[in-house]
Amino acid sequence: MKRGISIEYDMHEDCYIIQKQRGTLTLEEIQQALNEHHGEDQFFIYFDTNNSFYDEQASVAPKGDCVKAYTYSAIERMFKKEVAE
């Protein structure tokens, strides 16, 4: 994984958060981070263009980029949960 890119698993949201300290994340960098941290799988990538995942209370825009990636099975669990309710 390239320097300046980090990935962590968010248990509360059941997703991976991939961050780049400076610049824009590319799809190739996202794929590489997920493959190294989780392994090969199918993912849905979530972009929120209104808010920053770095610090929702910050008044300064981040210098880097951030995305959330959900596994196919996590999305499937979310939809099954909604249908059951």
PDB file with SEQRES, HELIX, SHEET and CRYST1 records, atoms N, CA, C and O in Angstrom:
SEQRES   1 A   85  MET LYS ARG GLY ILE SER ILE GLU TYR ASP MET HIS GLU          
SEQRES   2 A   85  ASP CYS TYR ILE ILE GLN LYS GLN ARG GLY THR LEU THR          
SEQRES   3 A   85  LEU GLU GLU ILE GLN GLN ALA LEU ASN GLU HIS HIS GLY          
SEQRES   4 A   85  GLU ASP GLN PHE PHE ILE TYR PHE ASP THR ASN ASN SER          
SEQRES   5 A   85  PHE TYR ASP GLU GLN ALA SER VAL ALA PRO LYS GLY ASP          
SEQRES   6 A   85  CYS VAL LYS ALA TYR THR TYR SER ALA ILE GLU ARG MET          
SEQRES   7 A   85  PHE LYS LYS GLU VAL ALA GLU                                  
HELIX    1 AA1 LEU A   27  HIS A   37  1                                  11    
HELIX    2 AA2 TYR A   72  ALA A   84  1                                  13    
SHEET    1 AA1 4 ILE A   5  ASP A  10  0                                        
SHEET    2 AA1 4 CYS A  15  LYS A  20 -1                                        
SHEET    3 AA1 4 ASP A  65  THR A  71 -1                                        
SHEET    4 AA1 4 PHE A  43  TYR A  46 -1                                        
CRYST1    1.000    1.000    1.000  90.00  90.00  90.00 P 1           1          
ATOM      1  N   MET A   1       0.848  -1.168   0.000  1.00  0.00           N  
ATOM      2  CA  MET A   1       0.000   0.000   0.000  1.00  0.00           C  
ATOM      3  C   MET A   1       0.899   1.238   0.000  1.00  0.00           C  
ATOM      4  O   MET A   1       1.951   1.268   0.638  1.00  0.00           O  
ATOM      5  N   LYS A   2       0.459   2.235  -0.720  1.00  0.00           N  
ATOM      6  CA  LYS A   2       1.247   3.458  -0.817  1.00  0.00           C  
ATOM      7  C   LYS A   2       1.292   4.193   0.515  1.00  0.00           C  
ATOM      8  O   LYS A   2       0.375   4.101   1.331  1.00  0.00           O  
ATOM      9  N   ARG A   3       2.374   4.916   0.710  1.00  0.00           N  
ATOM     10  CA  ARG A   3       2.539   5.725   1.908  1.00  0.00           C  
ATOM     11  C   ARG A   3       1.468   6.820   1.934  1.00  0.00           C  
ATOM     12  O   ARG A   3       1.144   7.396   0.895  1.00  0.00           O  
ATOM     13  N   GLY A   4       0.923   7.105   3.113  1.00  0.00           N  
ATOM     14  CA  GLY A   4      -0.089   8.143   3.247  1.00  0.00           C  
ATOM     15  C   GLY A   4      -1.508   7.626   3.116  1.00  0.00           C  
ATOM     16  O   GLY A   4      -2.462   8.386   3.283  1.00  0.00           O  
ATOM     17  N   ILE A   5      -1.660   6.331   2.816  1.00  0.00           N  
ATOM     18  CA  ILE A   5      -2.982   5.732   2.711  1.00  0.00           C  
ATOM     19  C   ILE A   5      -3.181   4.802   3.900  1.00  0.00           C  
ATOM     20  O   ILE A   5      -2.318   3.982   4.212  1.00  0.00           O  
ATOM     21  N   SER A   6      -4.328   4.938   4.558  1.00  0.00           N  
ATOM     22  CA  SER A   6      -4.627   4.066   5.688  1.00  0.00           C  
ATOM     23  C   SER A   6      -5.998   3.442   5.481  1.00  0.00           C  
ATOM     24  O   SER A   6      -6.855   3.988   4.785  1.00  0.00           O  
ATOM     25  N   ILE A   7      -6.180   2.286   6.102  1.00  0.00           N  
ATOM     26  CA  ILE A   7      -7.463   1.585   6.032  1.00  0.00           C  
ATOM     27  C   ILE A   7      -7.763   1.022   7.410  1.00  0.00           C  
ATOM     28  O   ILE A   7      -6.887   0.475   8.080  1.00  0.00           O  
ATOM     29  N   GLU A   8      -9.020   1.166   7.823  1.00  0.00           N  
ATOM     30  CA  GLU A   8      -9.444   0.597   9.100  1.00  0.00           C  
ATOM     31  C   GLU A   8     -10.875   0.105   8.957  1.00  0.00           C  
ATOM     32  O   GLU A   8     -11.638   0.590   8.122  1.00  0.00           O  
ATOM     33  N   TYR A   9     -11.217  -0.861   9.785  1.00  0.00           N  
ATOM     34  CA  TYR A   9     -12.556  -1.419   9.759  1.00  0.00           C  
ATOM     35  C   TYR A   9     -13.410  -0.741  10.819  1.00  0.00           C  
ATOM     36  O   TYR A   9     -13.016  -0.677  11.984  1.00  0.00           O  
ATOM     37  N   ASP A  10     -14.565  -0.239  10.433  1.00  0.00           N  
ATOM     38  CA  ASP A  10     -15.500   0.403  11.346  1.00  0.00           C  
ATOM     39  C   ASP A  10     -16.583  -0.616  11.699  1.00  0.00           C  
ATOM     40  O   ASP A  10     -17.466  -0.894  10.888  1.00  0.00           O  
ATOM     41  N   MET A  11     -16.515  -1.166  12.904  1.00  0.00           N  
ATOM     42  CA  MET A  11     -17.461  -2.200  13.318  1.00  0.00           C  
ATOM     43  C   MET A  11     -18.886  -1.660  13.422  1.00  0.00           C  
ATOM     44  O   MET A  11     -19.846  -2.380  13.150  1.00  0.00           O  
ATOM     45  N   HIS A  12     -19.021  -0.405  13.812  1.00  0.00           N  
ATOM     46  CA  HIS A  12     -20.346   0.190  13.974  1.00  0.00           C  
ATOM     47  C   HIS A  12     -21.085   0.271  12.636  1.00  0.00           C  
ATOM     48  O   HIS A  12     -22.278  -0.027  12.566  1.00  0.00           O  
ATOM     49  N   GLU A  13     -20.385   0.670  11.582  1.00  0.00           N  
ATOM     50  CA  GLU A  13     -21.016   0.799  10.271  1.00  0.00           C  
ATOM     51  C   GLU A  13     -20.789  -0.411   9.373  1.00  0.00           C  
ATOM     52  O   GLU A  13     -21.325  -0.475   8.266  1.00  0.00           O  
ATOM     53  N   ASP A  14     -19.992  -1.374   9.847  1.00  0.00           N  
ATOM     54  CA  ASP A  14     -19.717  -2.600   9.091  1.00  0.00           C  
ATOM     55  C   ASP A  14     -19.103  -2.286   7.722  1.00  0.00           C  
ATOM     56  O   ASP A  14     -19.532  -2.803   6.690  1.00  0.00           O  
ATOM     57  N   CYS A  15     -18.082  -1.418   7.753  1.00  0.00           N  
ATOM     58  CA  CYS A  15     -17.425  -1.039   6.493  1.00  0.00           C  
ATOM     59  C   CYS A  15     -15.952  -0.736   6.741  1.00  0.00           C  
ATOM     60  O   CYS A  15     -15.509  -0.614   7.883  1.00  0.00           O  
ATOM     61  N   TYR A  16     -15.212  -0.619   5.659  1.00  0.00           N  
ATOM     62  CA  TYR A  16     -13.819  -0.201   5.711  1.00  0.00           C  
ATOM     63  C   TYR A  16     -13.758   1.277   5.365  1.00  0.00           C  
ATOM     64  O   TYR A  16     -14.445   1.737   4.452  1.00  0.00           O  
ATOM     65  N   ILE A  17     -12.937   2.018   6.092  1.00  0.00           N  
ATOM     66  CA  ILE A  17     -12.714   3.428   5.798  1.00  0.00           C  
ATOM     67  C   ILE A  17     -11.296   3.561   5.274  1.00  0.00           C  
ATOM     68  O   ILE A  17     -10.334   3.224   5.964  1.00  0.00           O  
ATOM     69  N   ILE A  18     -11.174   4.053   4.050  1.00  0.00           N  
ATOM     70  CA  ILE A  18      -9.874   4.219   3.403  1.00  0.00           C  
ATOM     71  C   ILE A  18      -9.605   5.707   3.284  1.00  0.00           C  
ATOM     72  O   ILE A  18     -10.412   6.448   2.722  1.00  0.00           O  
ATOM     73  N   GLN A  19      -8.460   6.148   3.819  1.00  0.00           N  
ATOM     74  CA  GLN A  19      -8.125   7.565   3.822  1.00  0.00           C  
ATOM     75  C   GLN A  19      -6.773   7.795   3.176  1.00  0.00           C  
ATOM     76  O   GLN A  19      -5.862   6.974   3.282  1.00  0.00           O  
ATOM     77  N   LYS A  20      -6.665   8.919   2.512  1.00  0.00           N  
ATOM     78  CA  LYS A  20      -5.397   9.353   1.951  1.00  0.00           C  
ATOM     79  C   LYS A  20      -5.103  10.719   2.545  1.00  0.00           C  
ATOM     80  O   LYS A  20      -5.947  11.614   2.497  1.00  0.00           O  
ATOM     81  N   GLN A  21      -3.901  10.887   3.110  1.00  0.00           N  
ATOM     82  CA  GLN A  21      -3.556  12.128   3.815  1.00  0.00           C  
ATOM     83  C   GLN A  21      -3.599  13.346   2.899  1.00  0.00           C  
ATOM     84  O   GLN A  21      -4.090  14.406   3.286  1.00  0.00           O  
ATOM     85  N   ARG A  22      -3.085  13.191   1.692  1.00  0.00           N  
ATOM     86  CA  ARG A  22      -3.056  14.317   0.744  1.00  0.00           C  
ATOM     87  C   ARG A  22      -3.409  13.810  -0.641  1.00  0.00           C  
ATOM     88  O   ARG A  22      -2.993  12.724  -1.044  1.00  0.00           O  
ATOM     89  N   GLY A  23      -4.174  14.598  -1.357  1.00  0.00           N  
ATOM     90  CA  GLY A  23      -4.498  14.245  -2.732  1.00  0.00           C  
ATOM     91  C   GLY A  23      -5.738  13.383  -2.837  1.00  0.00           C  
ATOM     92  O   GLY A  23      -6.459  13.173  -1.862  1.00  0.00           O  
ATOM     93  N   THR A  24      -5.967  12.894  -4.029  1.00  0.00           N  
ATOM     94  CA  THR A  24      -7.166  12.147  -4.360  1.00  0.00           C  
ATOM     95  C   THR A  24      -6.881  10.655  -4.402  1.00  0.00           C  
ATOM     96  O   THR A  24      -5.885  10.219  -4.979  1.00  0.00           O  
ATOM     97  N   LEU A  25      -7.761   9.877  -3.789  1.00  0.00           N  
ATOM     98  CA  LEU A  25      -7.671   8.414  -3.874  1.00  0.00           C  
ATOM     99  C   LEU A  25      -8.085   7.967  -5.269  1.00  0.00           C  
ATOM    100  O   LEU A  25      -9.068   8.465  -5.819  1.00  0.00           O  
ATOM    101  N   THR A  26      -7.351   7.047  -5.830  1.00  0.00           N  
ATOM    102  CA  THR A  26      -7.737   6.466  -7.114  1.00  0.00           C  
ATOM    103  C   THR A  26      -8.407   5.121  -6.852  1.00  0.00           C  
ATOM    104  O   THR A  26      -8.251   4.540  -5.778  1.00  0.00           O  
ATOM    105  N   LEU A  27      -9.146   4.636  -7.830  1.00  0.00           N  
ATOM    106  CA  LEU A  27      -9.762   3.317  -7.686  1.00  0.00           C  
ATOM    107  C   LEU A  27      -8.705   2.232  -7.495  1.00  0.00           C  
ATOM    108  O   LEU A  27      -8.920   1.275  -6.752  1.00  0.00           O  
ATOM    109  N   GLU A  28      -7.583   2.380  -8.154  1.00  0.00           N  
ATOM    110  CA  GLU A  28      -6.490   1.412  -8.012  1.00  0.00           C  
ATOM    111  C   GLU A  28      -5.961   1.393  -6.570  1.00  0.00           C  
ATOM    112  O   GLU A  28      -5.688   0.323  -6.025  1.00  0.00           O  
ATOM    113  N   GLU A  29      -5.817   2.567  -5.957  1.00  0.00           N  
ATOM    114  CA  GLU A  29      -5.343   2.634  -4.569  1.00  0.00           C  
ATOM    115  C   GLU A  29      -6.364   2.034  -3.606  1.00  0.00           C  
ATOM    116  O   GLU A  29      -5.992   1.354  -2.650  1.00  0.00           O  
ATOM    117  N   ILE A  30      -7.650   2.283  -3.857  1.00  0.00           N  
ATOM    118  CA  ILE A  30      -8.705   1.713  -3.026  1.00  0.00           C  
ATOM    119  C   ILE A  30      -8.686   0.191  -3.131  1.00  0.00           C  
ATOM    120  O   ILE A  30      -8.751  -0.510  -2.121  1.00  0.00           O  
ATOM    121  N   GLN A  31      -8.597  -0.312  -4.359  1.00  0.00           N  
ATOM    122  CA  GLN A  31      -8.563  -1.755  -4.587  1.00  0.00           C  
ATOM    123  C   GLN A  31      -7.352  -2.384  -3.907  1.00  0.00           C  
ATOM    124  O   GLN A  31      -7.477  -3.425  -3.261  1.00  0.00           O  
ATOM    125  N   GLN A  32      -6.199  -1.771  -4.042  1.00  0.00           N  
ATOM    126  CA  GLN A  32      -4.983  -2.306  -3.438  1.00  0.00           C  
ATOM    127  C   GLN A  32      -5.103  -2.343  -1.915  1.00  0.00           C  
ATOM    128  O   GLN A  32      -4.717  -3.332  -1.292  1.00  0.00           O  
ATOM    129  N   ALA A  33      -5.628  -1.285  -1.312  1.00  0.00           N  
ATOM    130  CA  ALA A  33      -5.773  -1.234   0.147  1.00  0.00           C  
ATOM    131  C   ALA A  33      -6.726  -2.325   0.630  1.00  0.00           C  
ATOM    132  O   ALA A  33      -6.441  -3.011   1.612  1.00  0.00           O  
ATOM    133  N   LEU A  34      -7.860  -2.487  -0.060  1.00  0.00           N  
ATOM    134  CA  LEU A  34      -8.829  -3.515   0.333  1.00  0.00           C  
ATOM    135  C   LEU A  34      -8.268  -4.915   0.156  1.00  0.00           C  
ATOM    136  O   LEU A  34      -8.467  -5.772   1.018  1.00  0.00           O  
ATOM    137  N   ASN A  35      -7.572  -5.162  -0.943  1.00  0.00           N  
ATOM    138  CA  ASN A  35      -6.997  -6.486  -1.175  1.00  0.00           C  
ATOM    139  C   ASN A  35      -5.938  -6.829  -0.140  1.00  0.00           C  
ATOM    140  O   ASN A  35      -5.853  -7.976   0.299  1.00  0.00           O  
ATOM    141  N   GLU A  36      -5.126  -5.849   0.256  1.00  0.00           N  
ATOM    142  CA  GLU A  36      -4.077  -6.104   1.242  1.00  0.00           C  
ATOM    143  C   GLU A  36      -4.651  -6.285   2.647  1.00  0.00           C  
ATOM    144  O   GLU A  36      -4.143  -7.091   3.426  1.00  0.00           O  
ATOM    145  N   HIS A  37      -5.698  -5.544   2.969  1.00  0.00           N  
ATOM    146  CA  HIS A  37      -6.244  -5.584   4.327  1.00  0.00           C  
ATOM    147  C   HIS A  37      -7.304  -6.679   4.500  1.00  0.00           C  
ATOM    148  O   HIS A  37      -7.335  -7.346   5.534  1.00  0.00           O  
ATOM    149  N   HIS A  38      -8.156  -6.866   3.513  1.00  0.00           N  
ATOM    150  CA  HIS A  38      -9.281  -7.794   3.627  1.00  0.00           C  
ATOM    151  C   HIS A  38      -9.104  -9.034   2.754  1.00  0.00           C  
ATOM    152  O   HIS A  38      -9.516 -10.129   3.135  1.00  0.00           O  
ATOM    153  N   GLY A  39      -8.503  -8.864   1.608  1.00  0.00           N  
ATOM    154  CA  GLY A  39      -8.412  -9.943   0.627  1.00  0.00           C  
ATOM    155  C   GLY A  39      -9.371  -9.671  -0.513  1.00  0.00           C  
ATOM    156  O   GLY A  39     -10.172  -8.739  -0.451  1.00  0.00           O  
ATOM    157  N   GLU A  40      -9.290 -10.472  -1.537  1.00  0.00           N  
ATOM    158  CA  GLU A  40     -10.143 -10.264  -2.702  1.00  0.00           C  
ATOM    159  C   GLU A  40     -11.592 -10.558  -2.340  1.00  0.00           C  
ATOM    160  O   GLU A  40     -11.891 -11.562  -1.692  1.00  0.00           O  
ATOM    161  N   ASP A  41     -12.480  -9.681  -2.760  1.00  0.00           N  
ATOM    162  CA  ASP A  41     -13.900  -9.803  -2.451  1.00  0.00           C  
ATOM    163  C   ASP A  41     -14.649  -8.827  -3.351  1.00  0.00           C  
ATOM    164  O   ASP A  41     -14.046  -8.186  -4.212  1.00  0.00           O  
ATOM    165  N   GLN A  42     -15.943  -8.713  -3.155  1.00  0.00           N  
ATOM    166  CA  GLN A  42     -16.759  -7.752  -3.892  1.00  0.00           C  
ATOM    167  C   GLN A  42     -17.138  -6.635  -2.935  1.00  0.00           C  
ATOM    168  O   GLN A  42     -17.573  -6.897  -1.813  1.00  0.00           O  
ATOM    169  N   PHE A  43     -16.976  -5.381  -3.374  1.00  0.00           N  
ATOM    170  CA  PHE A  43     -17.213  -4.230  -2.518  1.00  0.00           C  
ATOM    171  C   PHE A  43     -18.104  -3.206  -3.205  1.00  0.00           C  
ATOM    172  O   PHE A  43     -18.133  -3.094  -4.431  1.00  0.00           O  
ATOM    173  N   PHE A  44     -18.831  -2.465  -2.374  1.00  0.00           N  
ATOM    174  CA  PHE A  44     -19.557  -1.269  -2.797  1.00  0.00           C  
ATOM    175  C   PHE A  44     -18.819  -0.096  -2.177  1.00  0.00           C  
ATOM    176  O   PHE A  44     -18.511  -0.114  -0.985  1.00  0.00           O  
ATOM    177  N   ILE A  45     -18.534   0.925  -2.978  1.00  0.00           N  
ATOM    178  CA  ILE A  45     -17.801   2.087  -2.488  1.00  0.00           C  
ATOM    179  C   ILE A  45     -18.780   3.238  -2.322  1.00  0.00           C  
ATOM    180  O   ILE A  45     -19.585   3.513  -3.212  1.00  0.00           O  
ATOM    181  N   TYR A  46     -18.708   3.909  -1.175  1.00  0.00           N  
ATOM    182  CA  TYR A  46     -19.614   4.997  -0.841  1.00  0.00           C  
ATOM    183  C   TYR A  46     -18.840   6.310  -0.807  1.00  0.00           C  
ATOM    184  O   TYR A  46     -17.865   6.449  -0.067  1.00  0.00           O  
ATOM    185  N   PHE A  47     -19.278   7.262  -1.608  1.00  0.00           N  
ATOM    186  CA  PHE A  47     -18.689   8.595  -1.620  1.00  0.00           C  
ATOM    187  C   PHE A  47     -19.713   9.565  -1.037  1.00  0.00           C  
ATOM    188  O   PHE A  47     -20.867   9.576  -1.466  1.00  0.00           O  
ATOM    189  N   ASP A  48     -19.312  10.364  -0.080  1.00  0.00           N  
ATOM    190  CA  ASP A  48     -20.170  11.411   0.454  1.00  0.00           C  
ATOM    191  C   ASP A  48     -19.535  12.736   0.078  1.00  0.00           C  
ATOM    192  O   ASP A  48     -18.543  13.147   0.680  1.00  0.00           O  
ATOM    193  N   THR A  49     -20.098  13.401  -0.906  1.00  0.00           N  
ATOM    194  CA  THR A  49     -19.496  14.637  -1.406  1.00  0.00           C  
ATOM    195  C   THR A  49     -19.880  15.857  -0.576  1.00  0.00           C  
ATOM    196  O   THR A  49     -19.348  16.944  -0.795  1.00  0.00           O  
ATOM    197  N   ASN A  50     -20.801  15.688   0.377  1.00  0.00           N  
ATOM    198  CA  ASN A  50     -21.215  16.810   1.222  1.00  0.00           C  
ATOM    199  C   ASN A  50     -20.416  16.904   2.515  1.00  0.00           C  
ATOM    200  O   ASN A  50     -20.222  17.998   3.045  1.00  0.00           O  
ATOM    201  N   ASN A  51     -19.956  15.779   3.020  1.00  0.00           N  
ATOM    202  CA  ASN A  51     -19.288  15.746   4.323  1.00  0.00           C  
ATOM    203  C   ASN A  51     -17.948  15.039   4.231  1.00  0.00           C  
ATOM    204  O   ASN A  51     -17.696  14.239   3.331  1.00  0.00           O  
ATOM    205  N   SER A  52     -17.106  15.361   5.189  1.00  0.00           N  
ATOM    206  CA  SER A  52     -15.821  14.689   5.316  1.00  0.00           C  
ATOM    207  C   SER A  52     -15.934  13.607   6.373  1.00  0.00           C  
ATOM    208  O   SER A  52     -16.539  13.825   7.423  1.00  0.00           O  
ATOM    209  N   PHE A  53     -15.359  12.442   6.109  1.00  0.00           N  
ATOM    210  CA  PHE A  53     -15.350  11.382   7.104  1.00  0.00           C  
ATOM    211  C   PHE A  53     -14.235  11.595   8.120  1.00  0.00           C  
ATOM    212  O   PHE A  53     -14.204  10.920   9.149  1.00  0.00           O  
ATOM    213  N   TYR A  54     -13.321  12.521   7.850  1.00  0.00           N  
ATOM    214  CA  TYR A  54     -12.200  12.742   8.748  1.00  0.00           C  
ATOM    215  C   TYR A  54     -12.682  13.266  10.088  1.00  0.00           C  
ATOM    216  O   TYR A  54     -12.382  12.688  11.133  1.00  0.00           O  
ATOM    217  N   ASP A  55     -13.430  14.360  10.055  1.00  0.00           N  
ATOM    218  CA  ASP A  55     -13.909  14.980  11.277  1.00  0.00           C  
ATOM    219  C   ASP A  55     -15.140  15.795  10.917  1.00  0.00           C  
ATOM    220  O   ASP A  55     -15.031  16.884  10.354  1.00  0.00           O  
ATOM    221  N   GLU A  56     -16.292  15.273  11.240  1.00  0.00           N  
ATOM    222  CA  GLU A  56     -17.531  15.936  10.838  1.00  0.00           C  
ATOM    223  C   GLU A  56     -17.723  17.278  11.536  1.00  0.00           C  
ATOM    224  O   GLU A  56     -18.559  18.075  11.109  1.00  0.00           O  
ATOM    225  N   GLN A  57     -16.975  17.542  12.588  1.00  0.00           N  
ATOM    226  CA  GLN A  57     -17.086  18.812  13.301  1.00  0.00           C  
ATOM    227  C   GLN A  57     -16.094  19.858  12.790  1.00  0.00           C  
ATOM    228  O   GLN A  57     -16.163  21.020  13.190  1.00  0.00           O  
ATOM    229  N   ALA A  58     -15.192  19.465  11.929  1.00  0.00           N  
ATOM    230  CA  ALA A  58     -14.143  20.379  11.462  1.00  0.00           C  
ATOM    231  C   ALA A  58     -14.711  21.437  10.537  1.00  0.00           C  
ATOM    232  O   ALA A  58     -15.608  21.171   9.737  1.00  0.00           O  
ATOM    233  N   SER A  59     -14.178  22.633  10.659  1.00  0.00           N  
ATOM    234  CA  SER A  59     -14.609  23.713   9.784  1.00  0.00           C  
ATOM    235  C   SER A  59     -13.656  23.861   8.594  1.00  0.00           C  
ATOM    236  O   SER A  59     -13.926  24.623   7.666  1.00  0.00           O  
ATOM    237  N   VAL A  60     -12.555  23.138   8.630  1.00  0.00           N  
ATOM    238  CA  VAL A  60     -11.567  23.196   7.568  1.00  0.00           C  
ATOM    239  C   VAL A  60     -11.653  21.926   6.727  1.00  0.00           C  
ATOM    240  O   VAL A  60     -11.670  20.817   7.262  1.00  0.00           O  
ATOM    241  N   ALA A  61     -11.705  22.095   5.424  1.00  0.00           N  
ATOM    242  CA  ALA A  61     -11.777  20.931   4.534  1.00  0.00           C  
ATOM    243  C   ALA A  61     -10.475  20.130   4.624  1.00  0.00           C  
ATOM    244  O   ALA A  61      -9.397  20.716   4.728  1.00  0.00           O  
ATOM    245  N   PRO A  62     -10.566  18.803   4.585  1.00  0.00           N  
ATOM    246  CA  PRO A  62      -9.355  17.978   4.656  1.00  0.00           C  
ATOM    247  C   PRO A  62      -8.503  18.139   3.398  1.00  0.00           C  
ATOM    248  O   PRO A  62      -9.005  18.501   2.334  1.00  0.00           O  
ATOM    249  N   LYS A  63      -7.207  17.864   3.539  1.00  0.00           N  
ATOM    250  CA  LYS A  63      -6.289  17.946   2.402  1.00  0.00           C  
ATOM    251  C   LYS A  63      -6.272  16.653   1.610  1.00  0.00           C  
ATOM    252  O   LYS A  63      -5.744  16.614   0.499  1.00  0.00           O  
ATOM    253  N   GLY A  64      -6.842  15.601   2.165  1.00  0.00           N  
ATOM    254  CA  GLY A  64      -6.837  14.299   1.517  1.00  0.00           C  
ATOM    255  C   GLY A  64      -8.227  13.854   1.120  1.00  0.00           C  
ATOM    256  O   GLY A  64      -9.166  14.647   1.064  1.00  0.00           O  
ATOM    257  N   ASP A  65      -8.335  12.571   0.847  1.00  0.00           N  
ATOM    258  CA  ASP A  65      -9.566  11.980   0.353  1.00  0.00           C  
ATOM    259  C   ASP A  65      -9.950  10.808   1.250  1.00  0.00           C  
ATOM    260  O   ASP A  65      -9.102  10.243   1.941  1.00  0.00           O  
ATOM    261  N   CYS A  66     -11.236  10.443   1.236  1.00  0.00           N  
ATOM    262  CA  CYS A  66     -11.707   9.359   2.078  1.00  0.00           C  
ATOM    263  C   CYS A  66     -12.916   8.696   1.433  1.00  0.00           C  
ATOM    264  O   CYS A  66     -13.773   9.378   0.871  1.00  0.00           O  
ATOM    265  N   VAL A  67     -12.990   7.365   1.511  1.00  0.00           N  
ATOM    266  CA  VAL A  67     -14.156   6.618   1.029  1.00  0.00           C  
ATOM    267  C   VAL A  67     -14.481   5.507   2.035  1.00  0.00           C  
ATOM    268  O   VAL A  67     -13.636   5.088   2.826  1.00  0.00           O  
ATOM    269  N   LYS A  68     -15.727   5.052   1.975  1.00  0.00           N  
ATOM    270  CA  LYS A  68     -16.143   3.887   2.740  1.00  0.00           C  
ATOM    271  C   LYS A  68     -16.404   2.767   1.751  1.00  0.00           C  
ATOM    272  O   LYS A  68     -16.963   2.992   0.678  1.00  0.00           O  
ATOM    273  N   ALA A  69     -15.995   1.559   2.117  1.00  0.00           N  
ATOM    274  CA  ALA A  69     -16.210   0.392   1.256  1.00  0.00           C  
ATOM    275  C   ALA A  69     -16.920  -0.683   2.070  1.00  0.00           C  
ATOM    276  O   ALA A  69     -16.470  -1.076   3.146  1.00  0.00           O  
ATOM    277  N   TYR A  70     -18.037  -1.144   1.526  1.00  0.00           N  
ATOM    278  CA  TYR A  70     -18.849  -2.174   2.168  1.00  0.00           C  
ATOM    279  C   TYR A  70     -18.715  -3.469   1.376  1.00  0.00           C  
ATOM    280  O   TYR A  70     -18.767  -3.453   0.147  1.00  0.00           O  
ATOM    281  N   THR A  71     -18.544  -4.586   2.072  1.00  0.00           N  
ATOM    282  CA  THR A  71     -18.528  -5.868   1.381  1.00  0.00           C  
ATOM    283  C   THR A  71     -19.933  -6.169   0.888  1.00  0.00           C  
ATOM    284  O   THR A  71     -20.913  -5.622   1.395  1.00  0.00           O  
ATOM    285  N   TYR A  72     -20.018  -7.033  -0.093  1.00  0.00           N  
ATOM    286  CA  TYR A  72     -21.315  -7.453  -0.618  1.00  0.00           C  
ATOM    287  C   TYR A  72     -22.161  -8.067   0.495  1.00  0.00           C  
ATOM    288  O   TYR A  72     -23.363  -7.814   0.575  1.00  0.00           O  
ATOM    289  N   SER A  73     -21.538  -8.867   1.347  1.00  0.00           N  
ATOM    290  CA  SER A  73     -22.281  -9.521   2.432  1.00  0.00           C  
ATOM    291  C   SER A  73     -22.788  -8.502   3.452  1.00  0.00           C  
ATOM    292  O   SER A  73     -23.856  -8.704   4.029  1.00  0.00           O  
ATOM    293  N   ALA A  74     -22.054  -7.414   3.689  1.00  0.00           N  
ATOM    294  CA  ALA A  74     -22.518  -6.371   4.607  1.00  0.00           C  
ATOM    295  C   ALA A  74     -23.755  -5.675   4.046  1.00  0.00           C  
ATOM    296  O   ALA A  74     -24.702  -5.410   4.786  1.00  0.00           O  
ATOM    297  N   ILE A  75     -23.758  -5.378   2.759  1.00  0.00           N  
ATOM    298  CA  ILE A  75     -24.910  -4.752   2.107  1.00  0.00           C  
ATOM    299  C   ILE A  75     -26.108  -5.704   2.160  1.00  0.00           C  
ATOM    300  O   ILE A  75     -27.237  -5.285   2.417  1.00  0.00           O  
ATOM    301  N   GLU A  76     -25.851  -6.964   1.919  1.00  0.00           N  
ATOM    302  CA  GLU A  76     -26.917  -7.972   1.957  1.00  0.00           C  
ATOM    303  C   GLU A  76     -27.550  -8.035   3.356  1.00  0.00           C  
ATOM    304  O   GLU A  76     -28.773  -8.112   3.483  1.00  0.00           O  
ATOM    305  N   ARG A  77     -26.714  -8.004   4.405  1.00  0.00           N  
ATOM    306  CA  ARG A  77     -27.223  -8.017   5.782  1.00  0.00           C  
ATOM    307  C   ARG A  77     -28.058  -6.765   6.057  1.00  0.00           C  
ATOM    308  O   ARG A  77     -29.093  -6.845   6.719  1.00  0.00           O  
ATOM    309  N   MET A  78     -27.618  -5.616   5.554  1.00  0.00           N  
ATOM    310  CA  MET A  78     -28.362  -4.368   5.768  1.00  0.00           C  
ATOM    311  C   MET A  78     -29.759  -4.451   5.162  1.00  0.00           C  
ATOM    312  O   MET A  78     -30.736  -4.055   5.797  1.00  0.00           O  
ATOM    313  N   PHE A  79     -29.856  -4.967   3.932  1.00  0.00           N  
ATOM    314  CA  PHE A  79     -31.146  -5.034   3.274  1.00  0.00           C  
ATOM    315  C   PHE A  79     -32.055  -6.090   3.900  1.00  0.00           C  
ATOM    316  O   PHE A  79     -33.266  -5.884   3.984  1.00  0.00           O  
ATOM    317  N   LYS A  80     -31.505  -7.191   4.330  1.00  0.00           N  
ATOM    318  CA  LYS A  80     -32.301  -8.206   5.012  1.00  0.00           C  
ATOM    319  C   LYS A  80     -32.846  -7.675   6.330  1.00  0.00           C  
ATOM    320  O   LYS A  80     -33.974  -7.985   6.713  1.00  0.00           O  
ATOM    321  N   LYS A  81     -32.048  -6.880   7.016  1.00  0.00           N  
ATOM    322  CA  LYS A  81     -32.460  -6.288   8.283  1.00  0.00           C  
ATOM    323  C   LYS A  81     -33.628  -5.325   8.056  1.00  0.00           C  
ATOM    324  O   LYS A  81     -34.577  -5.320   8.841  1.00  0.00           O  
ATOM    325  N   GLU A  82     -33.574  -4.509   6.997  1.00  0.00           N  
ATOM    326  CA  GLU A  82     -34.648  -3.563   6.686  1.00  0.00           C  
ATOM    327  C   GLU A  82     -35.939  -4.293   6.333  1.00  0.00           C  
ATOM    328  O   GLU A  82     -37.019  -3.876   6.750  1.00  0.00           O  
ATOM    329  N   VAL A  83     -35.837  -5.383   5.566  1.00  0.00           N  
ATOM    330  CA  VAL A  83     -37.011  -6.137   5.155  1.00  0.00           C  
ATOM    331  C   VAL A  83     -37.664  -6.789   6.373  1.00  0.00           C  
ATOM    332  O   VAL A  83     -38.891  -6.844   6.455  1.00  0.00           O  
ATOM    333  N   ALA A  84     -36.870  -7.280   7.311  1.00  0.00           N  
ATOM    334  CA  ALA A  84     -37.397  -7.950   8.493  1.00  0.00           C  
ATOM    335  C   ALA A  84     -38.126  -6.984   9.425  1.00  0.00           C  
ATOM    336  O   ALA A  84     -39.046  -7.383  10.139  1.00  0.00           O  
ATOM    337  N   GLU A  85     -37.722  -5.733   9.418  1.00  0.00           N  
ATOM    338  CA  GLU A  85     -38.348  -4.735  10.306  1.00  0.00           C  
ATOM    339  C   GLU A  85     -39.628  -4.301   9.702  1.00  0.00           C  
ATOM    340  O   GLU A  85     -40.327  -3.465  10.273  1.00  0.00           O  
TER     341      GLU A  85                                                      
END                                                                             
